[in-house]
Amino acid sequence: MTWSCSIYSKLALVLFLSSQIISVHGHSHNDDELTEEELHAPIDSILWIHMALQAIVWGIVFPIGIVLGLNRSRWHVPTQTVGFAFTLGGIFLGHSHGGRQFRHSMHGSIGSWILLPMLAQLVLGIYLKLHIHQETLRPYAVRMHGILGRTWPILGWVQGLFGVIVIRDLCGPNGAGQCAAHYIMGSAFIGYGIIFSLLFTLGENWMRRSGKSPEWWDSWVIMIWGIVNTFTEHWGDVWSMKDMQHTMLGVLWWTGGALGIFLSRNNQRNVVPALIIILTGWAMSDHVQALMISTKVHAIFGYTLILAGVTRLIEVCFLPSAALTPGSLEDNDSEHTLAPTQAPHGALRTQVAATRAFRHLPPFLLVASGFLFMSATDEELEVVHDAGMDHVTYILGMYSMAFLLYLFTQFLFHLYMTTGTNAGATHSSGDGILFSASPDGEIELTSRRGPSKWYSPVPGEASVHEVGEDEE
């Protein structure tokens, strides 16, 4: 009873603090009251701390906490609690700084209502810790908790982008359309690369059970995106050259996507998505811009996209179709699993290692393409040009950001495979890698690791969970 009262008292405190923060966050400056001196004042230390805290929380702490929740690790709740506390502190700092002031923006608007899903997630988490209403409300709360948690990386990414726009005073009335196009498409390439890597790192068995090839999913997204792009790239009566190019890219995507869907029937792989990526990259590489630095950045973006398509084509046509990547934990205990002494060696092991290494190329290049495209707006490149930076330095900086994001993504995949319930799901066997034969005779690589010090089941009824629950 004392423990339950403590939970409810904490919940009441959180509700009170959140209501106060929401009321404070809803206050914004009247744009007409701001002077040019306030709009261009130096950024003070409190605002820098605000930006650093929010970047660490939404970019690192919350994603780690989400992964720990997916594999029901006991560290999920402490991690998210720390993240929630820091983000509340960051919000307070964001409204108590001096120096530069800002006009009303989407960053401020989102910052007001983003607290609502955060509060809902916190309330659901506390409710799930009470372990009540097991047969009635709890199953729905579990699902809602999982759905909300999976939206946090998207919310953090969008809010972070709007924060960069505000701090750099980008995407004004004349550049809003171009910013939206570059940021949406660039983010799509980054998300495409991350999901692509996820499928080949953790999702092989899921794809096999779905009965759909990766190209079936790609082709649907490409076709739908192409239909939208065809009817949204031109406004007004006069057609510019860019309007025609962008509209024709939309036509290319929906026609090619439709072909890819047809060729993907019966779980068949095809090269159409790779060809579409290559053609899109070629079009972007020859996309002449007003500034020379902009033309060169677009060219490297196009070449990177071409390379992503070429490596995807090689992966489809020349790499084995069997699940040759680690992390497919579900089938490790199949009756077809070979003993370590029976596992094939030599040429097959070399081929498996090469496949595992090569499959990182297409998704990484897609992520790099996304960063390059997001950084290629006219306003951004005018700032870079005025600062005296050359295109080589700028492009290398974007590639560095892509390396960091891809590194963190792979770390999260590794964390999922080695912590929580997955930590004790496998047992050590030699070098940790076994080969197993699937029912159709294909060779499959599985990863086996021993128990981890980071997880052990909590004894008692509370440790028994239905499949798919994410409350811990």
Short mmCIF file of C-alpha atoms in Angstrom, two decimals:
data_model
loop_
_atom_site.label_atom_id
_atom_site.label_comp_id
_atom_site.label_asym_id
_atom_site.label_seq_id
_atom_site.Cartn_x
_atom_site.Cartn_y
_atom_site.Cartn_z
CA MET A 1 0.00 0.00 0.00
CA THR A 2 2.83 2.39 0.89
CA TRP A 3 4.51 1.65 -2.47
CA SER A 4 1.27 2.32 -4.37
CA CYS A 5 0.72 5.60 -2.51
CA SER A 6 4.27 6.62 -3.38
CA ILE A 7 3.58 5.91 -7.07
CA TYR A 8 0.39 7.97 -7.03
CA SER A 9 2.07 10.86 -5.20
CA LYS A 10 4.83 10.92 -7.80
CA LEU A 11 2.23 10.87 -10.56
CA ALA A 12 0.42 13.84 -8.98
CA LEU A 13 3.71 15.75 -8.75
CA VAL A 14 4.52 15.01 -12.40
CA LEU A 15 1.04 16.20 -13.49
CA PHE A 16 1.47 19.45 -11.57
CA LEU A 17 4.96 20.17 -12.92
CA SER A 18 3.95 19.31 -16.47
CA SER A 19 0.93 21.62 -16.31
CA GLN A 20 3.20 24.44 -15.15
CA ILE A 21 5.69 23.75 -17.93
CA ILE A 22 2.95 23.66 -20.56
CA SER A 23 1.62 27.01 -19.36
CA VAL A 24 5.11 28.52 -19.45
CA HIS A 25 5.94 26.96 -22.80
CA GLY A 26 2.77 28.35 -24.31
CA HIS A 27 4.06 31.91 -23.82
CA SER A 28 5.77 33.35 -26.88
CA HIS A 29 7.05 36.73 -27.90
CA ASN A 30 4.97 38.99 -30.06
CA ASP A 31 6.97 39.27 -33.28
CA ASP A 32 6.22 43.00 -33.55
CA GLU A 33 7.69 43.64 -30.09
CA LEU A 34 11.10 42.17 -30.91
CA THR A 35 13.86 44.56 -31.97
CA GLU A 36 16.63 43.82 -34.46
CA GLU A 37 19.09 43.93 -31.57
CA GLU A 38 17.20 41.17 -29.73
CA LEU A 39 16.87 39.07 -32.89
CA HIS A 40 20.63 39.21 -33.58
CA ALA A 41 22.01 39.20 -30.03
CA PRO A 42 24.66 36.59 -29.13
CA ILE A 43 23.48 33.20 -27.90
CA ASP A 44 24.03 32.99 -24.15
CA SER A 45 25.33 29.99 -22.20
CA ILE A 46 21.89 29.00 -20.86
CA LEU A 47 20.54 28.58 -24.38
CA TRP A 48 23.60 26.51 -25.36
CA ILE A 49 22.95 24.25 -22.35
CA HIS A 50 19.30 23.96 -23.42
CA MET A 51 20.34 22.83 -26.91
CA ALA A 52 22.96 20.40 -25.60
CA LEU A 53 20.56 18.83 -23.08
CA GLN A 54 17.77 18.35 -25.59
CA ALA A 55 20.14 16.95 -28.22
CA ILE A 56 21.56 14.42 -25.74
CA VAL A 57 18.15 13.42 -24.38
CA TRP A 58 16.24 13.09 -27.65
CA GLY A 59 19.19 11.96 -29.74
CA ILE A 60 20.80 9.46 -27.34
CA VAL A 61 18.99 8.81 -24.03
CA PHE A 62 15.45 8.27 -25.30
CA PRO A 63 16.46 6.00 -28.24
CA ILE A 64 18.50 3.84 -25.84
CA GLY A 65 15.56 3.74 -23.45
CA ILE A 66 13.20 2.70 -26.25
CA VAL A 67 15.47 -0.19 -27.23
CA LEU A 68 15.71 -1.29 -23.60
CA GLY A 69 11.91 -1.21 -23.47
CA LEU A 70 11.56 -3.32 -26.62
CA ASN A 71 13.61 -6.13 -25.09
CA ARG A 72 12.05 -5.55 -21.63
CA SER A 73 15.28 -4.69 -19.85
CA ARG A 74 15.17 -3.65 -16.21
CA TRP A 75 17.17 -0.55 -17.23
CA HIS A 76 14.33 0.80 -19.40
CA VAL A 77 12.51 2.65 -16.60
CA PRO A 78 15.65 4.25 -15.04
CA THR A 79 16.89 5.38 -18.46
CA GLN A 80 13.59 6.96 -19.48
CA THR A 81 13.21 8.57 -16.06
CA VAL A 82 16.60 10.26 -16.42
CA GLY A 83 15.69 11.36 -19.95
CA PHE A 84 12.37 12.79 -18.83
CA ALA A 85 13.99 14.71 -15.98
CA PHE A 86 16.67 16.18 -18.24
CA THR A 87 14.22 17.20 -20.94
CA LEU A 88 12.06 19.00 -18.37
CA GLY A 89 15.17 20.84 -17.19
CA GLY A 90 16.05 21.67 -20.79
CA ILE A 91 12.58 23.12 -21.39
CA PHE A 92 12.90 25.36 -18.33
CA LEU A 93 16.28 26.59 -19.56
CA GLY A 94 14.82 27.26 -23.01
CA HIS A 95 12.50 29.84 -21.45
CA SER A 96 14.89 31.42 -18.97
CA HIS A 97 17.74 32.43 -21.26
CA GLY A 98 18.80 35.93 -22.10
CA GLY A 99 20.54 37.23 -25.18
CA ARG A 100 18.99 36.35 -28.52
CA GLN A 101 15.20 36.22 -28.79
CA PHE A 102 13.21 34.42 -31.44
CA ARG A 103 10.04 34.98 -33.40
CA HIS A 104 7.15 32.57 -33.12
CA SER A 105 8.05 29.35 -34.93
CA MET A 106 7.06 25.72 -35.44
CA HIS A 107 9.80 24.78 -32.96
CA GLY A 108 7.99 26.70 -30.23
CA SER A 109 4.59 25.35 -31.22
CA ILE A 110 5.76 21.74 -31.27
CA GLY A 111 7.59 22.31 -27.99
CA SER A 112 4.24 23.16 -26.40
CA TRP A 113 2.23 20.13 -27.48
CA ILE A 114 5.09 17.60 -27.51
CA LEU A 115 4.74 17.48 -23.73
CA LEU A 116 1.33 15.86 -24.12
CA PRO A 117 2.58 12.55 -25.62
CA MET A 118 5.48 12.65 -23.15
CA LEU A 119 3.09 13.01 -20.25
CA ALA A 120 0.81 10.29 -21.64
CA GLN A 121 3.80 7.95 -21.98
CA LEU A 122 4.90 8.65 -18.42
CA VAL A 123 1.41 8.08 -17.01
CA LEU A 124 1.09 4.80 -18.94
CA GLY A 125 4.51 3.67 -17.71
CA ILE A 126 3.59 4.34 -14.08
CA TYR A 127 0.24 2.56 -14.57
CA LEU A 128 1.96 -0.50 -16.04
CA LYS A 129 4.33 -0.66 -13.07
CA LEU A 130 1.29 -1.09 -10.79
CA HIS A 131 0.48 -4.42 -12.51
CA ILE A 132 -3.29 -3.99 -12.11
CA HIS A 133 -6.29 -4.70 -14.39
CA GLN A 134 -4.32 -7.56 -15.96
CA GLU A 135 -7.22 -8.91 -18.04
CA THR A 136 -9.06 -5.68 -18.88
CA LEU A 137 -7.23 -2.38 -19.33
CA ARG A 138 -3.60 -3.47 -19.09
CA PRO A 139 -3.31 -5.11 -22.57
CA TYR A 140 -4.54 -1.90 -24.23
CA ALA A 141 -2.21 0.21 -22.09
CA VAL A 142 0.72 -1.99 -23.12
CA ARG A 143 -0.02 -1.48 -26.80
CA MET A 144 -0.56 2.26 -26.45
CA HIS A 145 2.68 2.56 -24.45
CA GLY A 146 4.54 0.77 -27.24
CA ILE A 147 2.99 2.85 -30.03
CA LEU A 148 3.75 6.15 -28.29
CA GLY A 149 7.29 5.07 -27.53
CA ARG A 150 7.98 4.26 -31.18
CA THR A 151 6.95 7.77 -32.24
CA TRP A 152 9.52 9.49 -30.01
CA PRO A 153 12.49 9.22 -32.41
CA ILE A 154 10.36 10.88 -35.11
CA LEU A 155 9.18 13.62 -32.75
CA GLY A 156 12.73 14.27 -31.59
CA TRP A 157 14.07 14.37 -35.16
CA VAL A 158 11.39 16.81 -36.35
CA GLN A 159 11.74 19.08 -33.32
CA GLY A 160 15.52 19.05 -33.66
CA LEU A 161 15.29 20.10 -37.33
CA PHE A 162 12.98 22.97 -36.47
CA GLY A 163 15.40 23.98 -33.71
CA VAL A 164 18.25 24.20 -36.23
CA ILE A 165 16.05 26.24 -38.56
CA VAL A 166 15.24 28.69 -35.75
CA ILE A 167 18.78 29.08 -34.44
CA ARG A 168 20.19 29.62 -37.95
CA ASP A 169 17.22 31.79 -39.05
CA LEU A 170 16.67 29.64 -42.14
CA CYS A 171 13.62 28.82 -44.28
CA GLY A 172 12.05 32.25 -44.44
CA PRO A 173 9.00 33.04 -46.61
CA ASN A 174 11.02 32.69 -49.83
CA GLY A 175 12.79 29.49 -48.86
CA ALA A 176 10.11 27.59 -46.94
CA GLY A 177 9.07 25.47 -49.93
CA GLN A 178 12.63 24.45 -50.77
CA CYS A 179 13.41 23.72 -47.11
CA ALA A 180 10.35 21.49 -46.82
CA ALA A 181 11.26 19.58 -49.99
CA HIS A 182 14.90 19.06 -48.98
CA TYR A 183 14.25 18.22 -45.33
CA ILE A 184 11.36 15.84 -46.03
CA MET A 185 13.16 14.02 -48.84
CA GLY A 186 16.49 13.98 -47.00
CA SER A 187 14.84 12.61 -43.87
CA ALA A 188 13.12 10.00 -46.04
CA PHE A 189 16.47 8.82 -47.42
CA ILE A 190 17.90 8.61 -43.90
CA GLY A 191 14.88 6.69 -42.63
CA TYR A 192 15.02 4.42 -45.70
CA GLY A 193 18.66 3.59 -44.97
CA ILE A 194 18.01 2.88 -41.28
CA ILE A 195 15.01 0.62 -42.00
CA PHE A 196 16.96 -1.12 -44.77
CA SER A 197 19.81 -1.81 -42.34
CA LEU A 198 17.31 -2.98 -39.70
CA LEU A 199 15.78 -5.52 -42.08
CA PHE A 200 19.15 -7.08 -42.91
CA THR A 201 20.45 -6.94 -39.34
CA LEU A 202 17.47 -8.05 -37.27
CA GLY A 203 14.60 -8.60 -39.67
CA GLU A 204 15.60 -11.50 -41.95
CA ASN A 205 13.27 -13.97 -40.30
CA TRP A 206 10.43 -11.43 -40.21
CA MET A 207 10.78 -10.85 -43.96
CA ARG A 208 10.80 -14.59 -44.57
CA ARG A 209 7.61 -15.06 -42.56
CA SER A 210 5.90 -12.11 -44.28
CA GLY A 211 6.27 -13.80 -47.65
CA LYS A 212 7.27 -10.47 -49.23
CA SER A 213 10.66 -9.54 -50.63
CA PRO A 214 12.31 -6.26 -49.58
CA GLU A 215 11.63 -4.86 -53.05
CA TRP A 216 7.87 -5.36 -52.57
CA TRP A 217 7.92 -2.93 -49.62
CA ASP A 218 10.31 -0.54 -51.41
CA SER A 219 8.18 -0.44 -54.54
CA TRP A 220 4.98 0.45 -52.68
CA VAL A 221 6.68 3.35 -50.90
CA ILE A 222 8.29 4.54 -54.15
CA MET A 223 5.00 4.37 -56.06
CA ILE A 224 2.98 6.24 -53.40
CA TRP A 225 5.71 8.87 -53.03
CA GLY A 226 5.81 9.28 -56.81
CA ILE A 227 2.06 9.85 -57.05
CA VAL A 228 2.25 12.57 -54.39
CA ASN A 229 5.33 14.13 -56.01
CA THR A 230 3.72 14.22 -59.46
CA PHE A 231 0.92 16.52 -58.31
CA THR A 232 2.74 18.71 -55.76
CA GLU A 233 5.92 19.89 -57.51
CA HIS A 234 4.31 22.53 -59.73
CA TRP A 235 2.34 25.57 -58.59
CA GLY A 236 1.02 28.40 -60.75
CA ASP A 237 0.75 28.73 -64.52
CA VAL A 238 4.38 28.91 -65.63
CA TRP A 239 6.42 25.69 -65.74
CA SER A 240 10.08 26.13 -64.83
CA MET A 241 12.79 23.65 -65.74
CA LYS A 242 12.98 22.49 -62.10
CA ASP A 243 9.22 21.99 -62.01
CA MET A 244 9.42 19.74 -65.05
CA GLN A 245 12.37 17.77 -63.67
CA HIS A 246 10.81 17.22 -60.25
CA THR A 247 7.42 16.30 -61.72
CA MET A 248 9.03 13.82 -64.12
CA LEU A 249 10.90 12.26 -61.19
CA GLY A 250 7.50 11.71 -59.58
CA VAL A 251 6.26 10.01 -62.76
CA LEU A 252 9.44 7.88 -62.82
CA TRP A 253 8.83 6.76 -59.24
CA TRP A 254 5.19 5.75 -59.55
CA THR A 255 5.64 3.97 -62.88
CA GLY A 256 8.77 2.18 -61.69
CA GLY A 257 7.20 1.45 -58.33
CA ALA A 258 4.18 -0.17 -60.00
CA LEU A 259 6.53 -2.35 -62.07
CA GLY A 260 8.50 -3.28 -58.94
CA ILE A 261 5.31 -4.34 -57.14
CA PHE A 262 4.34 -6.61 -60.04
CA LEU A 263 7.78 -8.17 -60.31
CA SER A 264 7.87 -8.75 -56.53
CA ARG A 265 4.85 -11.09 -56.59
CA ASN A 266 5.44 -14.58 -55.15
CA ASN A 267 8.27 -13.23 -52.97
CA GLN A 268 10.58 -12.55 -55.92
CA ARG A 269 13.41 -10.06 -55.73
CA ASN A 270 13.98 -7.53 -58.53
CA VAL A 271 16.26 -4.66 -59.47
CA VAL A 272 13.65 -1.94 -60.13
CA PRO A 273 14.08 -0.02 -56.82
CA ALA A 274 17.85 -0.02 -57.38
CA LEU A 275 17.38 1.33 -60.91
CA ILE A 276 15.07 4.08 -59.66
CA ILE A 277 17.66 5.11 -57.06
CA ILE A 278 20.35 5.19 -59.76
CA LEU A 279 18.23 7.29 -62.16
CA THR A 280 17.27 9.69 -59.36
CA GLY A 281 20.92 10.07 -58.43
CA TRP A 282 21.86 10.75 -62.05
CA ALA A 283 19.17 13.45 -62.32
CA MET A 284 20.36 15.12 -59.12
CA SER A 285 24.02 14.99 -60.16
CA ASP A 286 23.20 17.12 -63.22
CA HIS A 287 20.89 19.52 -61.37
CA VAL A 288 22.46 22.94 -62.13
CA GLN A 289 22.13 25.49 -59.30
CA ALA A 290 22.65 29.25 -58.94
CA LEU A 291 25.81 28.91 -56.81
CA MET A 292 28.79 26.79 -57.85
CA ILE A 293 29.04 25.28 -54.35
CA SER A 294 25.38 24.30 -54.56
CA THR A 295 25.93 22.63 -57.93
CA LYS A 296 28.86 20.64 -56.55
CA VAL A 297 27.00 19.56 -53.40
CA HIS A 298 24.06 18.40 -55.54
CA ALA A 299 26.50 16.52 -57.77
CA ILE A 300 28.06 14.62 -54.85
CA PHE A 301 24.58 13.91 -53.52
CA GLY A 302 23.67 12.45 -56.90
CA TYR A 303 26.86 10.37 -57.13
CA THR A 304 26.29 9.03 -53.62
CA LEU A 305 22.75 8.06 -54.54
CA ILE A 306 23.97 6.37 -57.74
CA LEU A 307 26.47 4.38 -55.69
CA ALA A 308 23.71 3.40 -53.25
CA GLY A 309 21.65 2.08 -56.17
CA VAL A 310 24.59 0.21 -57.70
CA THR A 311 25.46 -1.50 -54.40
CA ARG A 312 21.78 -2.36 -53.91
CA LEU A 313 21.73 -3.92 -57.39
CA ILE A 314 24.81 -5.98 -56.55
CA GLU A 315 23.21 -7.09 -53.28
CA VAL A 316 20.09 -8.27 -55.11
CA CYS A 317 21.80 -9.97 -58.04
CA PHE A 318 24.99 -11.43 -56.65
CA LEU A 319 24.74 -11.95 -52.88
CA PRO A 320 23.15 -15.09 -51.40
CA SER A 321 19.44 -14.82 -50.65
CA ALA A 322 19.78 -16.77 -47.39
CA ALA A 323 19.76 -14.99 -44.04
CA LEU A 324 23.46 -14.42 -43.65
CA THR A 325 23.43 -11.72 -41.01
CA PRO A 326 23.61 -12.00 -37.23
CA GLY A 327 20.78 -11.06 -34.96
CA SER A 328 18.08 -13.45 -36.17
CA LEU A 329 17.56 -14.86 -32.70
CA GLU A 330 14.17 -16.45 -33.23
CA ASP A 331 15.33 -19.51 -35.16
CA ASN A 332 18.59 -20.21 -33.33
CA ASP A 333 17.21 -23.28 -31.57
CA SER A 334 15.79 -24.87 -34.70
CA GLU A 335 16.22 -28.60 -35.09
CA HIS A 336 18.19 -27.84 -38.25
CA THR A 337 20.94 -26.02 -36.32
CA LEU A 338 24.28 -27.70 -36.86
CA ALA A 339 26.67 -28.46 -34.04
CA PRO A 340 29.83 -26.34 -34.02
CA THR A 341 31.89 -29.24 -35.29
CA GLN A 342 29.54 -29.68 -38.25
CA ALA A 343 29.45 -26.04 -39.25
CA PRO A 344 30.82 -25.37 -42.74
CA HIS A 345 34.14 -23.60 -43.00
CA GLY A 346 36.47 -22.28 -45.68
CA ALA A 347 34.90 -20.69 -48.73
CA LEU A 348 31.37 -20.52 -47.30
CA ARG A 349 32.52 -18.81 -44.12
CA THR A 350 34.48 -16.29 -46.21
CA GLN A 351 31.42 -15.69 -48.38
CA VAL A 352 29.25 -15.11 -45.31
CA ALA A 353 31.73 -12.59 -43.86
CA ALA A 354 31.87 -10.73 -47.18
CA THR A 355 28.08 -10.63 -47.41
CA ARG A 356 27.74 -9.26 -43.90
CA ALA A 357 30.26 -6.50 -44.65
CA PHE A 358 28.81 -5.56 -48.05
CA ARG A 359 25.24 -5.28 -46.82
CA HIS A 360 26.17 -2.17 -44.85
CA LEU A 361 27.03 -0.25 -48.03
CA PRO A 362 23.56 0.46 -49.51
CA PRO A 363 21.95 1.65 -46.25
CA PHE A 364 24.94 3.79 -45.23
CA LEU A 365 25.06 5.46 -48.63
CA LEU A 366 21.33 6.18 -48.39
CA VAL A 367 21.90 7.82 -44.99
CA ALA A 368 24.77 9.88 -46.40
CA SER A 369 22.60 10.88 -49.36
CA GLY A 370 19.93 12.09 -46.96
CA PHE A 371 22.34 14.32 -45.06
CA LEU A 372 23.75 15.77 -48.29
CA PHE A 373 20.30 16.56 -49.65
CA MET A 374 19.12 18.14 -46.40
CA SER A 375 22.21 20.36 -46.42
CA ALA A 376 21.79 21.53 -50.03
CA THR A 377 19.18 24.28 -49.69
CA ASP A 378 20.01 27.67 -51.21
CA GLU A 379 19.92 29.46 -47.84
CA GLU A 380 22.26 26.99 -46.14
CA LEU A 381 24.75 27.04 -48.98
CA GLU A 382 24.68 30.84 -49.16
CA VAL A 383 25.70 30.90 -45.48
CA VAL A 384 28.48 28.38 -46.20
CA HIS A 385 29.63 30.38 -49.24
CA ASP A 386 29.68 33.66 -47.29
CA ALA A 387 31.71 31.97 -44.53
CA GLY A 388 34.42 31.11 -47.07
CA MET A 389 34.03 27.33 -46.74
CA ASP A 390 34.66 25.21 -49.82
CA HIS A 391 32.44 22.36 -51.00
CA VAL A 392 35.00 19.68 -50.06
CA THR A 393 35.04 20.68 -46.37
CA TYR A 394 31.26 20.96 -46.31
CA ILE A 395 30.65 17.57 -47.95
CA LEU A 396 33.14 15.82 -45.67
CA GLY A 397 31.28 17.31 -42.71
CA MET A 398 27.99 15.82 -43.97
CA TYR A 399 29.64 12.42 -44.44
CA SER A 400 30.99 12.65 -40.89
CA MET A 401 27.48 13.21 -39.58
CA ALA A 402 26.29 10.20 -41.59
CA PHE A 403 29.04 8.05 -40.04
CA LEU A 404 28.00 9.14 -36.53
CA LEU A 405 24.31 8.42 -37.09
CA TYR A 406 25.01 5.05 -38.69
CA LEU A 407 27.36 4.19 -35.82
CA PHE A 408 24.68 5.00 -33.26
CA THR A 409 22.08 3.04 -35.24
CA GLN A 410 24.26 -0.07 -35.28
CA PHE A 411 24.96 0.40 -31.57
CA LEU A 412 21.20 0.38 -30.90
CA PHE A 413 20.81 -2.83 -32.93
CA HIS A 414 23.65 -4.40 -30.96
CA LEU A 415 22.11 -3.21 -27.70
CA TYR A 416 18.81 -4.84 -28.63
CA MET A 417 20.52 -8.16 -29.40
CA THR A 418 22.61 -8.29 -26.23
CA THR A 419 20.46 -6.87 -23.42
CA GLY A 420 17.10 -7.48 -21.80
CA THR A 421 15.32 -10.71 -22.61
CA ASN A 422 17.66 -11.28 -25.56
CA ALA A 423 20.70 -11.42 -23.26
CA GLY A 424 19.84 -14.90 -22.01
CA ALA A 425 18.14 -16.16 -25.15
CA THR A 426 21.27 -17.76 -26.61
CA HIS A 427 24.30 -19.63 -25.35
CA SER A 428 27.96 -19.29 -26.14
CA SER A 429 29.43 -21.66 -28.71
CA GLY A 430 32.99 -21.13 -29.76
CA ASP A 431 33.36 -17.98 -31.80
CA GLY A 432 29.71 -17.04 -31.28
CA ILE A 433 28.68 -17.78 -34.87
CA LEU A 434 26.89 -20.90 -36.08
CA PHE A 435 25.57 -21.92 -39.45
CA SER A 436 22.14 -23.50 -39.71
CA ALA A 437 20.21 -24.94 -42.63
CA SER A 438 16.72 -23.60 -43.30
CA PRO A 439 13.92 -26.02 -44.28
CA ASP A 440 14.50 -25.31 -47.98
CA GLY A 441 18.16 -26.22 -47.69
CA GLU A 442 19.63 -22.70 -47.65
CA ILE A 443 22.44 -21.84 -45.27
CA GLU A 444 21.69 -19.40 -42.47
CA LEU A 445 24.09 -17.62 -40.16
CA THR A 446 23.01 -17.14 -36.57
CA SER A 447 24.64 -15.36 -33.68
CA ARG A 448 24.93 -16.98 -30.23
CA ARG A 449 26.00 -15.16 -27.12
CA GLY A 450 26.10 -16.12 -23.49
CA PRO A 451 24.20 -14.59 -20.56
CA SER A 452 24.80 -10.94 -19.81
CA LYS A 453 25.38 -9.23 -16.48
CA TRP A 454 22.99 -6.49 -17.61
CA TYR A 455 19.85 -8.58 -17.38
CA SER A 456 18.27 -11.30 -15.25
CA PRO A 457 14.53 -12.01 -14.98
CA VAL A 458 12.74 -10.53 -11.99
CA PRO A 459 11.41 -13.46 -9.91
CA GLY A 460 7.71 -13.91 -9.34
CA GLU A 461 4.59 -13.35 -11.41
CA ALA A 462 5.70 -9.88 -12.46
CA SER A 463 8.40 -11.47 -14.63
CA VAL A 464 5.88 -13.35 -16.77
CA HIS A 465 4.83 -11.26 -19.78
CA GLU A 466 2.71 -11.82 -22.81
CA VAL A 467 4.57 -11.83 -26.10
CA GLY A 468 4.99 -8.33 -27.48
CA GLU A 469 4.66 -6.42 -24.22
CA ASP A 470 6.91 -3.41 -23.94
CA GLU A 471 6.14 -2.21 -20.46
CA GLU A 472 9.53 -2.91 -18.91
#
